[in-house]
Amino acid sequence: MTASTTKRRGRRTRAIMAALALGTALALPPPAADAEPSGTLTIGWQWDPGTMDPQMHRQRYTQIISHAMRDKLYYQEPPGLALVPMLAVSVTQVDDTNYDVRIREGVKFHTGDELTSEDLVFTFERLWNPDNKSPRASMGNMTQIEGVRALDRYTVRWTTKIPFGPPENAILGFHFSGQEILHKATYEKLTLEEARTAGPIGVGPFRFVEWLPDQRVVMEAFPDYWQGAPGVERIIWRTIPEEATRVAELLAGSVDMIHPVTPDFVGQLRAAGMTLEIVPGSAMRMLMMNVREGSPFADPEVRRAMNMAVDKRAITEFIYGGLALPFDQITGAGQDGYIEGYAPFSYDPEAARAVLSKVTKPIELFVQEQWQLAAEAIAEQLRGYGMNVITVVLDNASFTNSTEGGTFNLALGGAGYGSGDFTGAYYNNHFECVRMATNRIRTGFCDEALDARMTAVRGEADPVARKAMLDAIVKDLTEVHMPWVPLFGEAEVWAMQPSVQGFRGSAAGQMFDLHKITLAR
């Protein structure tokens, strides 16, 4: 890599990190208080939510649906990752292990009931109940929380097992931006299976109408929403897995907005006069390698060679048309723990060939359709070293079952860091040994000593010491353990009819603030 290329990449990385850090200054104002909701917004997107229970999933697309109907204590105001209060009014540190959270008064659920501290206590106790086995219970630093209790109608005290530091650090550990608040009177009566399909009750801008799995979700405006009535009367989320079909329907006018959009269609949509919203993304695409005994990737030297084998810059340039940033470390640009300028492996075909030419076992590279082209390019590069690699395209459910079941050798996967945090959901969802105990083991990598070091990071209040400790963990994961080949981070792209106004894309890939959308038609 030339010095000029390195400088350009550095400038580009810093620009993306700056964009990710954007916060309240770019927020759009809510609709006027006297505006009546009008029109139907039809969104064509790739997914089906799979559940209506916001505590029984780890999928971004499921949370998008939940966000539209339920609010949280904090959220990341588009377009960046900065946390701002939502239902919370204040977080006050009482002492090293106690924090009082005050919530807004007068906020109404869709039932008309007022939100109170009892709903918060119920929400988090349900989340942490071991009998429920919520996959979200370990996100953030929540395993180090002793409990919650109501102090009065609008104040809840969180008690932690270890110091969480000042409030701005504590809210990350509490994962306030990742959990929607439930209506206690409704959900305390539902079994887990009933909650999976029951219509959500929340304090969000839209209320539930229907869910036809793999077809559509329909919701309508909640006129008593605490931030003001939404701009549109109804939202229909249509599940359209094939991107070409989504694009065709947008161009035909049968949907108003589509997501996700890959670079293959950006030029066509621009030429057709569609509005594009493009923001730097907050997801890592990587090659996950199965490190278990019997896999070619159980050998660290093979994993090291893999990290030198892929020309990721060619992929981002020629496949993504510049709408992606090459990644060289386990952390992504703008994420807590990202080390500016750290790139321990360079693209080195000769060094890779010396090792990978000896890997003769047939290998299937699992991928979902959206990333097939990148996977095909990677497989072709690996075949050039003498490896016997073919791509296998799987649907979302099959891909998840294979990766979480550990029944794969190589997979092009993804890791979102929409919270901006590394020590919480990102680490425990991909590296922490607790995954082994819950049979969601993916690469099979686990190191209890590394987990202990991460626990120490979570309890470190000194920002300088914390950064040094976290940097060391990132480096060990990237160049010592190497369960991944970091590849790239894609931009988040939405396309919509010009009549759709007021939408602001999120670097977290979320669709926040849908109540601010209006339709000019």
Coordinates of C-alpha atoms in Angstrom, one line a residue:
M1 CA 0.0 0.0 0.0
T2 CA 1.4 3.4 -0.9
A3 CA 1.8 6.3 1.5
S4 CA -0.8 8.3 -0.5
T5 CA -3.3 5.5 -0.3
T6 CA -2.8 5.2 3.4
K7 CA -3.4 9.0 3.8
R8 CA -6.6 8.8 1.7
R9 CA -7.9 5.9 3.7
G10 CA -7.1 7.7 7.0
R11 CA -9.0 10.8 5.8
R12 CA -11.9 8.7 4.7
T13 CA -12.0 6.7 8.0
R14 CA -11.9 9.9 10.0
A15 CA -14.7 11.4 7.9
I16 CA -16.9 8.3 8.5
M17 CA -16.1 8.3 12.2
A18 CA -17.1 12.0 12.4
A19 CA -20.3 11.2 10.6
L20 CA -21.0 8.4 13.0
A21 CA -20.6 10.7 16.0
L22 CA -23.2 13.1 14.8
G23 CA -26.0 13.7 17.3
T24 CA -28.7 16.1 18.2
A25 CA -27.6 19.0 16.0
L26 CA -29.0 17.3 12.9
A27 CA -32.3 16.1 14.4
L28 CA -35.5 17.0 12.5
P29 CA -38.3 18.7 14.4
P30 CA -41.4 16.6 15.2
P31 CA -44.6 17.3 13.2
A32 CA -46.6 20.3 14.3
A33 CA -48.8 19.5 17.3
D34 CA -52.0 20.2 15.4
A35 CA -51.1 18.2 12.3
E36 CA -53.4 15.3 11.6
P37 CA -51.8 12.0 10.4
S38 CA -52.4 11.5 6.7
G39 CA -51.8 8.8 4.2
T40 CA -50.3 5.3 4.1
L41 CA -46.5 4.7 4.0
T42 CA -45.7 1.4 2.4
I43 CA -42.2 0.1 3.1
G44 CA -40.7 -2.8 1.1
W45 CA -38.0 -4.5 3.0
Q46 CA -36.1 -7.8 3.1
W47 CA -37.2 -9.3 6.3
D48 CA -40.0 -10.7 8.5
P49 CA -39.7 -9.8 12.2
G50 CA -40.1 -13.4 13.4
T51 CA -41.5 -12.3 16.7
M52 CA -43.4 -9.5 18.4
D53 CA -41.6 -10.1 21.7
P54 CA -38.8 -7.5 22.0
Q55 CA -36.9 -9.6 24.5
M56 CA -36.7 -12.8 22.5
H57 CA -34.4 -11.9 19.6
R58 CA -31.1 -10.5 18.6
Q59 CA -32.0 -9.2 15.1
R60 CA -31.8 -5.6 14.0
Y61 CA -34.8 -5.9 11.7
T62 CA -37.0 -7.3 14.5
Q63 CA -36.0 -4.3 16.7
I64 CA -36.9 -1.9 13.8
I65 CA -40.5 -3.1 14.0
S66 CA -40.5 -3.0 17.8
H67 CA -39.1 0.6 17.8
A68 CA -42.0 1.9 15.8
M69 CA -44.4 0.8 18.5
R70 CA -42.4 0.9 21.7
D71 CA -40.0 3.6 23.0
K72 CA -36.9 3.2 25.2
L73 CA -35.2 5.1 27.9
Y74 CA -32.5 6.3 25.4
Y75 CA -32.0 6.1 21.7
Q76 CA -29.5 7.1 19.0
E77 CA -30.8 10.1 17.3
P78 CA -30.2 9.8 13.5
P79 CA -28.0 10.0 11.7
G80 CA -25.3 9.1 14.2
L81 CA -24.7 6.8 17.2
A82 CA -24.8 9.4 20.0
L83 CA -27.2 8.5 22.8
V84 CA -29.9 11.0 23.8
P85 CA -32.7 10.6 26.4
M86 CA -36.0 9.4 25.2
L87 CA -38.3 8.3 28.0
A88 CA -35.6 9.0 30.6
V89 CA -35.4 12.6 32.0
S90 CA -32.2 12.1 34.0
V91 CA -29.7 9.5 35.3
T92 CA -28.2 10.4 38.7
Q93 CA -25.3 8.5 40.3
V94 CA -26.1 8.0 44.0
D95 CA -22.9 6.1 44.8
D96 CA -20.5 3.7 43.1
T97 CA -23.2 1.0 42.6
N98 CA -26.6 2.9 42.6
Y99 CA -28.1 5.0 39.9
D100 CA -31.5 6.7 39.9
V101 CA -33.4 7.0 36.6
R102 CA -36.2 9.5 36.4
I103 CA -38.8 9.1 33.6
R104 CA -41.1 11.5 31.8
E105 CA -44.5 12.1 33.4
G106 CA -47.8 11.9 31.4
V107 CA -46.5 9.4 28.8
K108 CA -49.4 7.1 27.6
F109 CA -49.4 3.5 26.5
H110 CA -51.6 2.6 23.6
T111 CA -54.2 1.4 26.2
G112 CA -54.4 4.9 27.7
D113 CA -52.5 3.9 30.8
E114 CA -49.7 6.2 32.0
L115 CA -46.1 4.9 31.9
T116 CA -44.8 4.4 35.5
S117 CA -41.7 3.1 37.2
E118 CA -43.5 -0.2 37.7
D119 CA -43.5 -0.8 34.0
L120 CA -39.7 -0.2 33.9
V121 CA -39.1 -2.6 36.8
F122 CA -41.3 -5.3 35.2
T123 CA -39.6 -4.8 31.8
F124 CA -36.1 -5.4 33.1
E125 CA -37.0 -8.1 35.6
R126 CA -38.7 -10.0 32.8
L127 CA -35.6 -9.6 30.6
W128 CA -33.3 -10.9 33.3
N129 CA -35.6 -13.8 34.4
P130 CA -33.4 -16.9 33.8
D131 CA -36.6 -19.0 33.1
N132 CA -37.3 -16.8 30.1
K133 CA -33.8 -17.4 28.6
S134 CA -33.9 -14.0 26.8
P135 CA -31.0 -13.8 24.2
R136 CA -30.9 -10.0 25.1
A137 CA -30.3 -10.5 28.8
S138 CA -26.5 -10.4 28.5
M139 CA -26.3 -7.3 26.3
G140 CA -24.4 -4.3 27.5
N141 CA -23.0 -4.9 31.0
M142 CA -26.4 -6.3 32.3
T143 CA -24.9 -9.4 33.8
Q144 CA -23.3 -7.1 36.4
I145 CA -26.6 -5.6 37.5
E146 CA -27.9 -6.6 40.9
G147 CA -31.5 -5.4 40.4
V148 CA -33.9 -2.6 39.9
R149 CA -36.7 -1.2 42.2
A150 CA -39.2 1.6 42.1
L151 CA -38.6 4.5 44.4
D152 CA -41.7 6.4 43.4
R153 CA -44.1 6.6 40.5
Y154 CA -41.5 8.0 38.1
T155 CA -38.1 7.0 39.6
V156 CA -36.3 3.7 39.4
R157 CA -33.1 2.7 41.2
W158 CA -30.6 0.5 39.4
T159 CA -28.1 -1.3 41.7
T160 CA -25.0 -2.8 40.1
K161 CA -22.6 -5.5 41.3
I162 CA -19.5 -3.5 40.3
P163 CA -18.9 0.3 39.7
F164 CA -20.3 1.4 36.3
G165 CA -18.6 4.8 36.4
P166 CA -20.3 8.1 35.7
P167 CA -23.8 8.2 34.2
E168 CA -22.6 8.6 30.6
N169 CA -20.7 5.3 30.9
A170 CA -23.4 3.6 33.0
I171 CA -26.1 4.1 30.4
L172 CA -24.1 2.0 27.9
G173 CA -23.7 -0.8 30.5
F174 CA -27.4 -0.7 31.3
H175 CA -28.1 -1.0 27.6
F176 CA -30.9 1.6 27.9
S177 CA -30.9 2.1 24.1
G178 CA -31.5 -1.6 23.4
Q179 CA -34.6 -2.4 25.4
E180 CA -38.1 -1.1 24.6
I181 CA -40.4 -0.6 27.6
L182 CA -43.3 -3.1 28.1
H183 CA -46.8 -2.5 29.5
K184 CA -46.8 -4.5 32.7
A185 CA -50.5 -5.0 32.9
T186 CA -50.5 -6.6 29.4
Y187 CA -47.3 -8.7 29.5
E188 CA -47.5 -10.1 33.0
K189 CA -50.5 -12.1 31.8
L190 CA -48.9 -13.5 28.6
T191 CA -46.9 -16.7 28.2
L192 CA -43.7 -16.4 26.1
E193 CA -45.5 -18.1 23.2
E194 CA -48.5 -15.8 23.5
A195 CA -46.1 -12.7 23.6
R196 CA -44.4 -13.9 20.4
T197 CA -47.5 -13.3 18.4
A198 CA -49.6 -10.9 20.5
G199 CA -50.0 -7.3 19.2
P200 CA -47.4 -5.1 20.9
I201 CA -48.5 -2.6 23.5
G202 CA -46.1 0.3 24.0
V203 CA -45.8 4.0 24.2
G204 CA -44.4 4.4 20.7
P205 CA -45.8 6.5 17.8
F206 CA -47.6 3.6 16.1
R207 CA -49.9 0.9 17.4
F208 CA -50.3 -2.6 16.1
V209 CA -52.9 -3.7 13.6
E210 CA -51.8 -7.0 12.2
W211 CA -48.9 -9.3 11.4
L212 CA -49.1 -11.9 8.6
P213 CA -45.7 -13.7 8.8
D214 CA -43.6 -13.5 5.7
Q215 CA -46.1 -11.1 4.2
R216 CA -46.7 -7.8 6.1
V217 CA -46.9 -6.0 9.3
V218 CA -49.5 -3.2 9.6
M219 CA -49.6 -0.4 12.2
E220 CA -51.5 2.8 12.6
A221 CA -50.8 6.2 14.1
F222 CA -51.1 6.6 17.9
P223 CA -52.6 10.2 18.2
D224 CA -51.7 10.5 21.9
Y225 CA -48.0 9.9 21.3
W226 CA -46.0 11.9 23.8
Q227 CA -43.9 13.6 21.0
G228 CA -47.0 14.5 19.0
A229 CA -49.2 12.7 16.5
P230 CA -47.3 11.0 13.7
G231 CA -47.3 12.5 10.2
V232 CA -48.7 9.4 8.5
E233 CA -51.8 7.6 9.4
R234 CA -50.7 4.0 8.6
I235 CA -47.5 2.1 7.9
I236 CA -47.5 -1.2 5.9
W237 CA -44.2 -3.2 6.1
R238 CA -44.2 -5.6 3.2
T239 CA -41.7 -8.5 3.3
I240 CA -40.0 -8.6 -0.1
P241 CA -36.8 -10.8 0.1
E242 CA -35.5 -10.2 -3.4
E243 CA -33.9 -6.8 -4.0
A244 CA -34.7 -6.7 -7.7
T245 CA -38.4 -7.1 -6.8
R246 CA -38.2 -4.4 -4.2
V247 CA -36.6 -2.0 -6.7
A248 CA -39.2 -2.9 -9.4
E249 CA -42.1 -2.2 -6.9
L250 CA -40.6 1.1 -5.9
L251 CA -40.2 2.2 -9.5
A252 CA -43.8 1.1 -10.2
G253 CA -45.1 3.1 -7.2
S254 CA -46.6 0.2 -5.3
V255 CA -44.2 0.9 -2.3
D256 CA -43.0 4.2 -1.0
M257 CA -39.6 3.2 0.4
I258 CA -37.3 0.2 0.2
H259 CA -34.4 -1.1 2.4
P260 CA -31.8 -2.3 2.2
V261 CA -30.4 -1.0 -1.2
T262 CA -27.1 -2.4 -2.5
P263 CA -24.8 -0.5 -4.9
D264 CA -26.0 -2.6 -7.8
F265 CA -29.2 -0.5 -7.9
V266 CA -28.1 2.9 -6.7
G267 CA -27.5 4.3 -10.2
Q268 CA -30.8 3.0 -11.6
L269 CA -32.7 4.5 -8.7
R270 CA -31.0 7.9 -9.0
A271 CA -31.7 8.0 -12.7
A272 CA -35.4 7.3 -12.0
G273 CA -35.6 10.3 -9.7
M274 CA -35.9 8.3 -6.5
T275 CA -34.6 10.0 -3.3
L276 CA -31.7 8.2 -1.7
E277 CA -30.7 8.4 1.9
I278 CA -27.1 7.2 2.4
V279 CA -25.3 7.2 5.8
P280 CA -22.1 5.5 7.0
G281 CA -23.0 2.1 8.4
S282 CA -22.2 0.5 11.7
A283 CA -21.9 -3.2 10.8
M284 CA -18.8 -5.3 10.3
R285 CA -18.8 -7.9 7.4
M286 CA -16.4 -10.7 8.1
L287 CA -15.4 -14.2 7.2
M288 CA -16.2 -16.3 10.3
M289 CA -13.9 -19.3 10.5
N290 CA -14.8 -22.4 12.4
V291 CA -11.9 -22.9 14.8
R292 CA -13.0 -26.3 16.2
E293 CA -10.9 -29.4 15.9
G294 CA -11.3 -31.0 12.5
S295 CA -11.8 -27.7 10.6
P296 CA -8.9 -26.4 8.4
F297 CA -9.3 -23.2 10.4
A298 CA -8.4 -24.8 13.7
D299 CA -4.8 -24.1 12.8
P300 CA -3.9 -20.5 13.7
E301 CA -1.4 -20.3 10.8
V302 CA -4.2 -20.9 8.4
R303 CA -6.3 -18.2 10.0
R304 CA -3.3 -15.9 9.8
A305 CA -2.9 -16.6 6.1
M306 CA -6.6 -16.0 5.5
N307 CA -6.2 -12.5 6.9
M308 CA -3.6 -11.8 4.2
A309 CA -5.5 -13.6 1.4
V310 CA -8.5 -11.4 0.6
D311 CA -8.2 -8.2 -1.4
K312 CA -10.9 -6.4 0.5
R313 CA -10.1 -3.0 -1.1
A314 CA -10.8 -4.4 -4.6
I315 CA -14.2 -5.7 -3.3
T316 CA -15.2 -2.4 -1.8
E317 CA -14.2 -0.5 -4.9
F318 CA -15.5 -2.7 -7.7
I319 CA -18.4 -4.4 -6.0
Y320 CA -19.6 -1.7 -3.7
G321 CA -18.6 1.3 -5.8
G322 CA -17.1 3.0 -2.8
L323 CA -20.2 2.6 -0.6
A324 CA -18.2 0.5 1.8
L325 CA -15.0 0.9 3.9
P326 CA -12.4 -1.8 4.2
F327 CA -11.9 -3.0 7.8
D328 CA -8.6 -4.3 9.2
Q329 CA -9.5 -5.0 12.8
I330 CA -12.2 -6.7 14.8
T331 CA -13.7 -3.3 15.6
G332 CA -15.4 -1.0 13.1
A333 CA -14.9 2.7 12.3
G334 CA -16.7 4.8 14.9
Q335 CA -17.0 2.0 17.4
D336 CA -15.8 2.1 21.0
G337 CA -12.5 0.2 20.9
Y338 CA -11.6 1.2 17.3
I339 CA -7.8 1.8 17.1
E340 CA -7.0 4.5 14.5
G341 CA -4.4 3.4 12.0
Y342 CA -4.2 -0.2 13.4
A343 CA -3.9 -2.7 10.5
P344 CA -1.8 -5.7 11.5
F345 CA -2.3 -7.6 8.2
S346 CA -1.7 -6.4 4.7
Y347 CA -2.9 -8.0 1.5
D348 CA 0.0 -10.4 0.8
P349 CA -0.9 -13.1 -1.8
E350 CA 2.5 -14.8 -1.7
A351 CA 2.5 -15.2 2.0
A352 CA -1.1 -16.4 1.9
R353 CA -0.4 -18.9 -0.9
A354 CA 2.5 -20.5 1.0
V355 CA 0.0 -21.7 3.7
L356 CA -3.3 -21.9 1.9
S357 CA -2.0 -24.0 -1.0
K358 CA -1.8 -26.9 1.5
V359 CA -5.4 -26.7 2.5
T360 CA -7.0 -29.2 0.2
K361 CA -10.2 -30.1 2.1
P362 CA -13.4 -29.0 0.2
I363 CA -14.8 -25.9 1.9
E364 CA -18.3 -24.4 1.6
L365 CA -18.5 -20.7 2.1
F366 CA -22.0 -20.0 3.5
V367 CA -23.6 -16.6 2.6
Q368 CA -27.0 -15.0 2.4
E369 CA -28.2 -13.7 -1.0
Q370 CA -27.5 -10.0 -0.2
W371 CA -23.8 -10.6 0.1
Q372 CA -23.4 -13.3 -2.6
L373 CA -21.4 -11.3 -5.0
A374 CA -18.8 -10.4 -2.4
A375 CA -18.6 -14.1 -1.4
E376 CA -18.2 -15.2 -4.9
A377 CA -15.3 -12.8 -5.3
I378 CA -13.7 -14.0 -2.1
A379 CA -14.1 -17.7 -3.1
E380 CA -12.4 -17.0 -6.5
Q381 CA -9.5 -15.4 -4.7
L382 CA -9.1 -18.3 -2.4
R383 CA -9.3 -20.8 -5.3
G384 CA -6.4 -18.9 -6.8
Y385 CA -4.3 -20.1 -3.8
G386 CA -5.3 -23.7 -4.6
M387 CA -8.1 -24.0 -2.1
N388 CA -11.3 -25.9 -3.0
V389 CA -13.9 -23.3 -2.1
I390 CA -17.5 -23.0 -3.3
T391 CA -20.2 -20.6 -2.2
V392 CA -23.5 -21.8 -0.8
V393 CA -26.4 -19.3 -0.6
L394 CA -28.7 -19.8 2.3
D395 CA -31.9 -18.1 3.5
N396 CA -31.7 -16.2 6.8
A397 CA -33.0 -19.0 9.0
S398 CA -30.7 -21.7 7.5
F399 CA -27.7 -19.3 7.7
T400 CA -28.5 -18.6 11.4
N401 CA -29.0 -22.2 12.2
S402 CA -25.7 -23.2 10.6
T403 CA -23.6 -20.5 12.1
E404 CA -25.1 -20.6 15.6
G405 CA -25.0 -24.4 15.5
G406 CA -21.4 -24.5 14.4
T407 CA -22.1 -26.6 11.4
F408 CA -20.0 -24.7 8.9
N409 CA -16.3 -24.2 8.0
L410 CA -16.5 -20.7 6.5
A411 CA -19.3 -18.1 6.5
L412 CA -19.6 -14.5 5.4
G413 CA -21.4 -13.0 8.4
G414 CA -22.1 -9.7 10.0
A415 CA -21.8 -8.0 13.4
G416 CA -23.7 -4.8 14.0
Y417 CA -22.4 -2.2 16.5
G418 CA -25.3 0.2 16.3
S419 CA -24.9 1.0 20.0
G420 CA -21.3 2.1 19.3
D421 CA -20.3 -0.2 22.2
F422 CA -17.8 -3.0 22.0
T423 CA -17.8 -4.3 25.6
G424 CA -21.5 -5.2 25.6
A425 CA -23.6 -6.8 22.9
Y426 CA -20.8 -6.9 20.3
Y427 CA -18.3 -8.8 22.5
N428 CA -20.8 -11.1 24.3
N429 CA -22.6 -11.9 21.0
H430 CA -19.5 -13.1 19.2
F431 CA -16.7 -13.9 21.6
E432 CA -17.8 -14.4 25.2
C433 CA -17.8 -18.0 26.6
V434 CA -21.5 -17.6 27.6
R435 CA -22.3 -18.3 24.0
M436 CA -20.9 -21.8 24.4
A437 CA -23.2 -22.5 27.3
T438 CA -26.3 -21.4 25.4
N439 CA -25.4 -23.4 22.2
R440 CA -25.0 -20.2 20.1
I441 CA -21.4 -20.9 19.4
R442 CA -20.7 -19.7 15.9
T443 CA -16.9 -19.9 15.3
G444 CA -16.3 -22.0 18.4
F445 CA -13.8 -19.5 19.7
C446 CA -13.9 -19.0 23.5
D447 CA -11.2 -17.8 26.0
E448 CA -12.2 -17.4 29.6
A449 CA -9.1 -15.4 30.4
L450 CA -10.1 -12.9 27.7
D451 CA -13.6 -12.8 29.2
A452 CA -12.1 -11.9 32.6
R453 CA -10.1 -9.1 31.1
M454 CA -13.3 -7.8 29.4
T455 CA -15.0 -7.9 32.8
A456 CA -12.2 -5.7 34.2
V457 CA -12.6 -3.3 31.3
R458 CA -16.3 -2.9 32.1
G459 CA -15.5 -2.1 35.7
E460 CA -12.8 0.4 35.0
A461 CA -13.8 4.0 35.5
D462 CA -10.5 5.7 34.5
P463 CA -11.0 6.4 30.7
V464 CA -7.2 6.2 30.0
A465 CA -6.7 2.9 31.7
R466 CA -9.9 1.6 30.1
K467 CA -8.8 2.4 26.6
A468 CA -5.4 0.8 27.1
M469 CA -7.1 -2.4 28.4
L470 CA -9.6 -2.4 25.6
D471 CA -7.0 -1.8 22.9
A472 CA -5.1 -4.8 24.1
I473 CA -8.2 -7.0 23.8
V474 CA -8.9 -5.8 20.3
K475 CA -5.4 -6.5 19.3
D476 CA -5.4 -10.0 20.8
L477 CA -8.7 -10.8 19.0
T478 CA -7.5 -9.4 15.7
E479 CA -4.0 -10.8 15.4
V480 CA -3.6 -13.6 18.0
H481 CA -6.9 -15.5 18.2
M482 CA -8.2 -14.5 14.7
P483 CA -11.6 -16.1 14.6
W484 CA -12.5 -13.7 11.8
V485 CA -11.2 -12.1 8.7
P486 CA -12.5 -8.5 9.0
L487 CA -13.7 -7.4 5.6
F488 CA -15.7 -4.2 5.3
G489 CA -18.5 -2.0 6.5
E490 CA -21.2 -1.0 4.2
A491 CA -23.1 2.2 3.9
E492 CA -26.7 2.1 4.9
V493 CA -28.9 3.0 2.0
W494 CA -32.7 3.7 1.7
A495 CA -34.5 4.6 -1.5
M496 CA -37.9 6.3 -1.5
Q497 CA -40.4 8.2 -3.6
P498 CA -39.8 12.0 -3.7
S499 CA -43.2 12.3 -1.9
V500 CA -41.6 10.8 1.3
Q501 CA -40.4 13.7 3.4
G502 CA -38.7 13.9 6.8
F503 CA -36.9 10.5 6.9
R504 CA -33.4 10.5 8.3
G505 CA -31.3 7.3 8.0
S506 CA -29.5 5.9 10.9
A507 CA -25.9 4.8 11.0
A508 CA -27.1 1.9 13.2
G509 CA -29.2 0.7 10.3
Q510 CA -32.4 1.5 12.2
M511 CA -35.5 3.4 11.1
F512 CA -36.0 5.7 14.0
D513 CA -38.3 8.8 14.1
L514 CA -40.8 7.4 11.7
H515 CA -43.3 9.6 13.3
K516 CA -41.6 12.6 11.6
I517 CA -42.3 11.3 8.1
T518 CA -45.0 13.1 6.0
L519 CA -46.2 12.3 2.5
A520 CA -46.5 15.1 0.0
R521 CA -49.1 13.7 -2.3

